[in-house]
C-alpha positions as CSV (number, residue, x, y, z in Angstrom):
1,M,136.9,92.9,-164.4
2,L,135.6,91.4,-168.2
3,K,136.5,88.2,-166.8
4,T,134.2,88.3,-163.9
5,M,131.4,89.8,-165.8
6,A,131.5,86.7,-168.9
7,L,131.3,84.0,-165.2
8,T,128.7,85.6,-163.7
9,G,126.7,86.0,-166.5
10,A,127.9,82.0,-167.3
11,M,126.2,81.1,-163.9
12,L,123.2,82.9,-164.3
13,M,122.7,81.5,-167.6
14,M,123.3,78.2,-166.4
15,T,120.8,78.5,-163.0
16,G,117.6,78.3,-165.5
17,C,119.1,75.3,-166.6
18,L,119.7,73.6,-163.0
19,F,116.1,73.2,-161.6
20,T,113.8,70.8,-163.4
21,V,110.0,70.7,-162.3
22,D,107.3,68.3,-162.2
23,S,103.5,68.6,-161.5
24,D,100.7,66.5,-161.1
25,H,97.0,67.1,-159.9
26,R,94.8,64.5,-159.3
27,S,91.7,65.4,-157.9
28,G,88.8,62.7,-156.1
29,A,85.5,62.4,-156.9
30,A,83.6,65.1,-156.7
31,S,80.2,64.7,-154.9
32,W,79.6,68.8,-155.1
33,N,80.7,71.9,-157.6
34,E,80.2,76.0,-156.7
35,H,77.1,75.6,-158.9
36,D,75.3,73.5,-157.6
37,V,76.2,75.1,-154.0
38,A,75.1,78.9,-155.1
39,R,71.5,77.1,-156.0
40,I,70.7,76.5,-152.5
41,V,68.5,78.7,-151.0
42,R,68.1,78.5,-147.1
43,G,64.2,77.9,-146.3
44,Q,63.3,76.9,-150.0
45,T,65.5,73.9,-151.1
46,S,64.6,71.1,-150.3
47,E,66.5,67.4,-148.7
48,S,64.6,65.6,-152.1
49,W,66.2,68.6,-154.7
50,V,70.0,68.4,-152.6
51,R,69.8,64.5,-152.9
52,T,69.4,64.6,-156.5
53,S,72.0,67.0,-157.2
54,F,74.9,65.7,-154.8
55,G,73.7,62.3,-154.1
56,E,74.1,60.6,-150.8
57,P,75.8,62.0,-148.1
58,M,79.2,60.7,-147.0
59,R,77.9,61.1,-143.2
60,T,74.5,62.4,-141.3
61,T,74.6,64.4,-137.6
62,V,71.2,64.2,-136.4
63,F,70.6,66.6,-133.6
64,E,67.7,65.6,-130.8
65,D,66.0,68.4,-132.0
66,G,65.0,66.5,-135.4
67,T,67.6,69.0,-137.4
68,Q,70.0,67.3,-139.8
69,V,73.7,68.3,-141.0
70,W,74.4,66.4,-144.4
71,H,78.1,66.1,-145.2
72,Y,79.8,65.9,-148.4
73,T,83.7,65.8,-149.3
74,N,85.8,67.0,-152.6
75,T,89.2,66.2,-152.5
76,A,92.5,67.2,-154.5
77,E,95.9,66.5,-154.5
78,E,98.9,67.9,-156.0
79,D,102.3,66.8,-156.4
80,T,105.2,68.9,-157.5
81,E,108.8,67.6,-157.9
82,V,112.2,69.8,-158.1
83,G,115.2,68.5,-158.6
84,L,118.8,70.5,-158.7
85,F,120.7,68.2,-161.0
86,L,121.1,64.5,-159.4
87,L,122.2,66.4,-156.4
88,F,119.0,67.4,-154.4
89,H,115.3,66.2,-155.2
90,I,112.5,67.8,-153.0
91,D,109.3,66.2,-153.5
92,V,105.9,68.1,-152.3
93,E,102.6,67.0,-151.9
94,R,99.4,68.7,-150.9
95,E,96.0,67.9,-150.3
96,V,93.3,70.2,-150.6
97,R,89.8,69.5,-148.7
98,Q,86.6,70.9,-149.4
99,D,83.7,70.0,-147.0
100,L,80.7,71.0,-147.6
101,S,78.1,70.6,-144.9
102,I,74.1,71.2,-145.4
103,E,72.0,72.0,-142.4
104,F,67.9,70.6,-142.3
105,S,64.9,71.6,-140.4
106,Q,61.9,69.5,-141.5
107,G,63.1,68.5,-145.1
108,V,64.2,72.4,-146.4
109,V,67.6,74.1,-146.1
110,T,68.3,76.2,-143.0
111,D,72.3,77.0,-143.5
112,Y,74.9,75.9,-145.4
113,W,78.8,76.6,-145.0
114,V,82.1,75.1,-147.0
115,K,85.3,74.6,-144.8
116,E,88.6,74.5,-146.9
117,R,91.0,72.5,-145.4
118,R,94.6,72.4,-147.1
119,S,97.8,70.5,-146.1
């Protein structure tokens, strides 16, 4: 019984030494942040303020009625490596992409939304 407990205890202590974790986080050039998005007011914020605060949009969609949607994107990548001695090596990569879309009519913001995608 004592031998089994000692062996179990030794195995449990070794499990803490078996895994190594290395994590790296990289962010792309951010074109916007949540603080600036919170300052957008529907029906009041102008195109010029958005252009000054966020820069040129990455993409613009123009509809027949003159409504425009400006699109901005932020990306971040996370790379995590997990190893078990030299036997196993797992590399997990994850990308987080945030898309900000701002809709304008007659030079004023009418709507905006943020979509976040993880892959």
